[in-house]
Amino acid sequence: MLEQRRLDYLAAMGITQWMPRQPLPHAAPSRWLPDVSNAPSHDEVEQLAEQHHIPPVVASELLELEQRSHQPTPAPAPAPVATDSDAPADAAPVDLTPPRFELWFARATARGVWVVDGQQDLTLLRRFMLRVVTAMGAEPDLSAEPVQFRWPFIESRQHDQSRPVALQALQAQWQFVQQQGVGYVISVGSDSRDWLAAIEADVFFHIDDLQQCLTSAAHKRALWQALVSLESL
């Protein structure tokens, strides 16, 4: 695990970092450690996680992104005067408009998770997952409620919730899902496919539209054949 990621996890759990004031005898040279004084508190993380139904790790990531967006930018050094000959082409303006999308991470089995976008029927999806898993002879795992990832995570113009920030937050959510032992992912809906592709998540099988899949024997056959190729569900 990367050092920065380890520190983020400890901060999210409310564990304070300890550092000696003086070098310890025979200790290795000190390494730079980030200042955790500005890290979100445990109460802030828990409140955001409960309010938006997201894992604490993701809530901590969002709060840190928010804090970094409010940090003042250092004043740039004086730049040399540019002449017409070396003037750059007009740069495209940075789009800070928050993208709007909603994903649900629904666990089907101990190894499989279905990621469905907000345009699909979540209740219908869970019923379909149960039928598919049972028909394949596997043990369904629908005890946990689906986890929602919604962007923007808060309706505010004072926060940077542009696409790059959304990708960072979604990447944190994806890493959390992977740590739960997920072996394969099925995406449902165009938004689900596009956003998972944007963070380079490996999708095992994709369903364009749930209703279309439910009414098409060809779509069901393709899903069945894909699942049969797995060693275990």
Short mmCIF file of C-alpha atoms in Angstrom, two decimals:
data_model
loop_
_atom_site.label_atom_id
_atom_site.label_comp_id
_atom_site.label_asym_id
_atom_site.label_seq_id
_atom_site.Cartn_x
_atom_site.Cartn_y
_atom_site.Cartn_z
CA MET A 1 0.00 0.00 0.00
CA LEU A 2 1.25 3.47 -0.85
CA GLU A 3 2.31 5.54 2.14
CA GLN A 4 -0.11 8.37 1.34
CA ARG A 5 -3.00 5.94 1.02
CA ARG A 6 -2.08 4.32 4.36
CA LEU A 7 -2.04 7.71 6.03
CA ASP A 8 -5.42 8.56 4.52
CA TYR A 9 -6.93 5.37 5.90
CA LEU A 10 -5.50 6.01 9.38
CA ALA A 11 -6.79 9.58 9.31
CA ALA A 12 -10.26 8.34 8.29
CA MET A 13 -10.26 5.96 11.25
CA GLY A 14 -9.26 8.74 13.63
CA ILE A 15 -5.80 7.32 14.38
CA THR A 16 -3.30 10.05 15.17
CA GLN A 17 0.16 9.78 13.65
CA TRP A 18 3.05 9.73 16.14
CA MET A 19 6.49 11.15 15.41
CA PRO A 20 9.45 11.48 17.82
CA ARG A 21 10.67 14.99 18.54
CA GLN A 22 14.29 13.85 18.30
CA PRO A 23 15.99 11.18 16.18
CA LEU A 24 15.91 7.76 17.85
CA PRO A 25 19.17 5.89 18.39
CA HIS A 26 20.15 3.69 15.44
CA ALA A 27 16.95 4.70 13.59
CA ALA A 28 16.80 4.97 9.82
CA PRO A 29 16.83 8.48 8.31
CA SER A 30 13.51 10.26 8.71
CA ARG A 31 11.08 10.39 5.80
CA TRP A 32 8.79 13.27 4.94
CA LEU A 33 5.31 12.78 6.31
CA PRO A 34 2.31 14.90 5.29
CA ASP A 35 0.85 17.28 7.82
CA VAL A 36 -2.26 15.59 9.22
CA SER A 37 -3.30 18.60 11.29
CA ASN A 38 -5.70 19.61 8.52
CA ALA A 39 -7.05 16.10 8.02
CA PRO A 40 -10.83 15.76 8.42
CA SER A 41 -11.93 14.71 11.88
CA HIS A 42 -13.50 11.34 12.62
CA ASP A 43 -16.87 13.00 13.30
CA GLU A 44 -16.79 14.88 9.98
CA VAL A 45 -16.01 11.67 8.10
CA GLU A 46 -18.77 9.71 9.84
CA GLN A 47 -21.32 12.48 9.30
CA LEU A 48 -20.62 12.74 5.57
CA ALA A 49 -20.57 8.95 5.15
CA GLU A 50 -23.93 8.58 6.87
CA GLN A 51 -25.51 11.52 5.05
CA HIS A 52 -24.56 10.32 1.55
CA HIS A 53 -24.51 6.55 2.23
CA ILE A 54 -20.88 6.13 1.24
CA PRO A 55 -17.98 4.25 2.89
CA PRO A 56 -15.93 6.29 5.42
CA VAL A 57 -12.84 5.95 3.24
CA VAL A 58 -14.63 7.66 0.36
CA ALA A 59 -16.03 10.32 2.70
CA SER A 60 -12.53 11.09 3.92
CA GLU A 61 -11.33 11.37 0.33
CA LEU A 62 -14.11 13.82 -0.52
CA LEU A 63 -13.40 15.98 2.52
CA GLU A 64 -9.70 16.12 1.70
CA LEU A 65 -10.47 17.07 -1.89
CA GLU A 66 -12.72 19.84 -0.56
CA GLN A 67 -10.00 21.14 1.76
CA ARG A 68 -7.43 21.16 -1.01
CA SER A 69 -9.82 23.09 -3.27
CA HIS A 70 -10.00 25.85 -0.62
CA GLN A 71 -6.26 26.16 -0.12
CA PRO A 72 -4.86 29.44 -1.51
CA THR A 73 -2.79 29.15 -4.63
CA PRO A 74 0.77 30.54 -4.27
CA ALA A 75 1.40 33.71 -6.23
CA PRO A 76 3.26 32.91 -9.44
CA ALA A 77 6.71 34.31 -10.07
CA PRO A 78 6.94 37.21 -12.56
CA ALA A 79 7.01 35.78 -16.05
CA PRO A 80 9.13 37.21 -18.89
CA VAL A 81 7.30 39.37 -21.38
CA ALA A 82 6.18 37.26 -24.34
CA THR A 83 6.58 38.46 -27.89
CA ASP A 84 4.24 37.83 -30.78
CA SER A 85 6.58 35.20 -32.14
CA ASP A 86 6.38 32.97 -29.07
CA ALA A 87 2.76 33.63 -28.08
CA PRO A 88 0.98 30.30 -27.40
CA ALA A 89 -2.23 29.34 -29.11
CA ASP A 90 -5.45 30.17 -27.31
CA ALA A 91 -5.85 27.64 -24.52
CA ALA A 92 -9.23 26.02 -24.07
CA PRO A 93 -11.01 27.23 -20.92
CA VAL A 94 -11.12 24.80 -18.01
CA ASP A 95 -14.62 23.45 -17.49
CA LEU A 96 -15.43 23.42 -13.77
CA THR A 97 -19.04 22.35 -14.27
CA PRO A 98 -19.73 19.34 -12.02
CA PRO A 99 -20.78 16.27 -14.01
CA ARG A 100 -24.07 14.77 -12.89
CA PHE A 101 -24.41 11.02 -12.60
CA GLU A 102 -25.45 8.34 -10.15
CA LEU A 103 -24.04 4.84 -9.77
CA TRP A 104 -25.14 2.00 -7.51
CA PHE A 105 -22.74 -0.78 -6.47
CA ALA A 106 -24.93 -3.85 -5.83
CA ARG A 107 -23.36 -7.03 -4.47
CA ALA A 108 -24.67 -10.20 -6.16
CA THR A 109 -22.30 -12.82 -4.73
CA ALA A 110 -19.19 -12.89 -2.56
CA ARG A 111 -17.09 -12.22 -5.68
CA GLY A 112 -19.44 -10.35 -8.00
CA VAL A 113 -20.76 -6.81 -7.98
CA TRP A 114 -23.12 -5.17 -10.47
CA VAL A 115 -22.66 -1.44 -11.07
CA VAL A 116 -25.86 0.16 -12.36
CA ASP A 117 -26.46 3.79 -13.28
CA GLY A 118 -29.33 5.94 -12.07
CA GLN A 119 -31.33 5.46 -15.27
CA GLN A 120 -32.03 1.80 -14.44
CA ASP A 121 -34.56 0.26 -12.03
CA LEU A 122 -32.52 -0.76 -8.99
CA THR A 123 -35.26 -2.92 -7.45
CA LEU A 124 -35.78 -4.78 -10.71
CA LEU A 125 -32.03 -5.23 -11.05
CA ARG A 126 -31.71 -6.90 -7.65
CA ARG A 127 -34.52 -9.32 -8.50
CA PHE A 128 -32.82 -10.16 -11.78
CA MET A 129 -29.47 -10.65 -10.02
CA LEU A 130 -31.09 -13.09 -7.60
CA ARG A 131 -32.64 -15.13 -10.44
CA VAL A 132 -29.38 -15.21 -12.39
CA VAL A 133 -27.19 -16.22 -9.45
CA THR A 134 -29.67 -18.88 -8.27
CA ALA A 135 -30.01 -20.31 -11.78
CA MET A 136 -26.21 -20.57 -12.01
CA GLY A 137 -26.16 -22.64 -8.83
CA ALA A 138 -24.27 -20.04 -6.82
CA GLU A 139 -24.96 -18.59 -3.40
CA PRO A 140 -26.48 -15.11 -3.69
CA ASP A 141 -25.19 -12.38 -1.37
CA LEU A 142 -27.88 -9.70 -1.33
CA SER A 143 -27.76 -9.02 2.41
CA ALA A 144 -25.90 -5.73 2.01
CA GLU A 145 -27.80 -2.77 0.62
CA PRO A 146 -26.45 -1.32 -2.65
CA VAL A 147 -23.97 1.51 -2.14
CA GLN A 148 -24.79 4.75 -3.91
CA PHE A 149 -22.21 7.01 -5.53
CA ARG A 150 -23.81 10.29 -6.58
CA TRP A 151 -22.11 13.29 -8.15
CA PRO A 152 -21.98 16.11 -7.32
CA PHE A 153 -21.83 14.85 -3.75
CA ILE A 154 -23.12 18.16 -2.41
CA GLU A 155 -25.10 20.94 -4.09
CA SER A 156 -22.72 23.86 -3.67
CA ARG A 157 -20.92 26.25 -5.99
CA GLN A 158 -18.21 26.85 -3.41
CA HIS A 159 -16.62 23.44 -3.95
CA ASP A 160 -14.55 22.19 -6.85
CA GLN A 161 -16.57 19.22 -8.08
CA SER A 162 -15.34 19.24 -11.67
CA ARG A 163 -14.73 16.06 -13.65
CA PRO A 164 -11.14 15.51 -12.39
CA VAL A 165 -12.34 15.70 -8.78
CA ALA A 166 -15.24 13.36 -9.55
CA LEU A 167 -12.81 10.84 -11.04
CA GLN A 168 -10.63 10.97 -7.93
CA ALA A 169 -13.62 10.32 -5.68
CA LEU A 170 -14.93 7.52 -7.90
CA GLN A 171 -11.47 5.96 -7.95
CA ALA A 172 -11.50 5.91 -4.15
CA GLN A 173 -14.91 4.23 -4.21
CA TRP A 174 -13.65 1.66 -6.71
CA GLN A 175 -10.60 0.88 -4.57
CA PHE A 176 -12.89 0.35 -1.59
CA VAL A 177 -15.00 -2.12 -3.62
CA GLN A 178 -11.91 -4.02 -4.73
CA GLN A 179 -10.77 -4.39 -1.13
CA GLN A 180 -14.01 -6.24 -0.37
CA GLY A 181 -12.81 -9.21 -2.43
CA VAL A 182 -14.65 -8.46 -5.69
CA GLY A 183 -13.52 -10.73 -8.51
CA TYR A 184 -15.65 -9.48 -11.40
CA VAL A 185 -17.90 -6.54 -12.29
CA ILE A 186 -21.00 -6.34 -14.46
CA SER A 187 -21.97 -2.84 -15.56
CA VAL A 188 -25.55 -1.88 -16.44
CA GLY A 189 -26.34 1.32 -18.34
CA SER A 190 -24.27 3.69 -20.45
CA ASP A 191 -23.26 5.95 -17.56
CA SER A 192 -22.01 2.97 -15.60
CA ARG A 193 -19.91 1.76 -18.53
CA ASP A 194 -18.47 5.21 -19.34
CA TRP A 195 -17.51 6.19 -15.78
CA LEU A 196 -15.97 2.83 -14.97
CA ALA A 197 -13.97 3.08 -18.17
CA ALA A 198 -12.83 6.58 -17.17
CA ILE A 199 -11.16 5.17 -14.04
CA GLU A 200 -9.88 2.12 -15.97
CA ALA A 201 -11.97 -0.35 -13.96
CA ASP A 202 -11.99 -3.82 -15.48
CA VAL A 203 -15.59 -4.65 -16.46
CA PHE A 204 -16.27 -8.35 -17.07
CA PHE A 205 -19.62 -7.93 -18.84
CA HIS A 206 -21.80 -4.99 -19.86
CA ILE A 207 -25.58 -4.69 -20.22
CA ASP A 208 -26.71 -1.66 -22.21
CA ASP A 209 -30.23 -1.54 -20.78
CA LEU A 210 -31.84 -3.69 -18.10
CA GLN A 211 -35.33 -3.72 -19.63
CA GLN A 212 -33.93 -4.70 -23.01
CA CYS A 213 -31.95 -7.53 -21.44
CA LEU A 214 -35.00 -8.83 -19.59
CA THR A 215 -37.05 -9.04 -22.79
CA SER A 216 -34.34 -10.40 -25.09
CA ALA A 217 -33.40 -14.08 -25.18
CA ALA A 218 -30.19 -13.18 -27.03
CA HIS A 219 -29.08 -10.78 -24.31
CA LYS A 220 -29.81 -13.32 -21.57
CA ARG A 221 -27.92 -16.00 -23.49
CA ALA A 222 -24.88 -13.73 -23.83
CA LEU A 223 -24.91 -13.03 -20.09
CA TRP A 224 -25.27 -16.73 -19.30
CA GLN A 225 -22.39 -17.72 -21.57
CA ALA A 226 -20.17 -15.06 -20.01
CA LEU A 227 -20.93 -16.20 -16.46
CA VAL A 228 -20.36 -19.85 -17.36
CA SER A 229 -16.78 -18.96 -18.30
CA LEU A 230 -16.04 -17.87 -14.73
CA GLU A 231 -14.38 -20.36 -12.42
CA SER A 232 -16.71 -19.29 -9.61
CA LEU A 233 -19.40 -16.68 -9.05
#
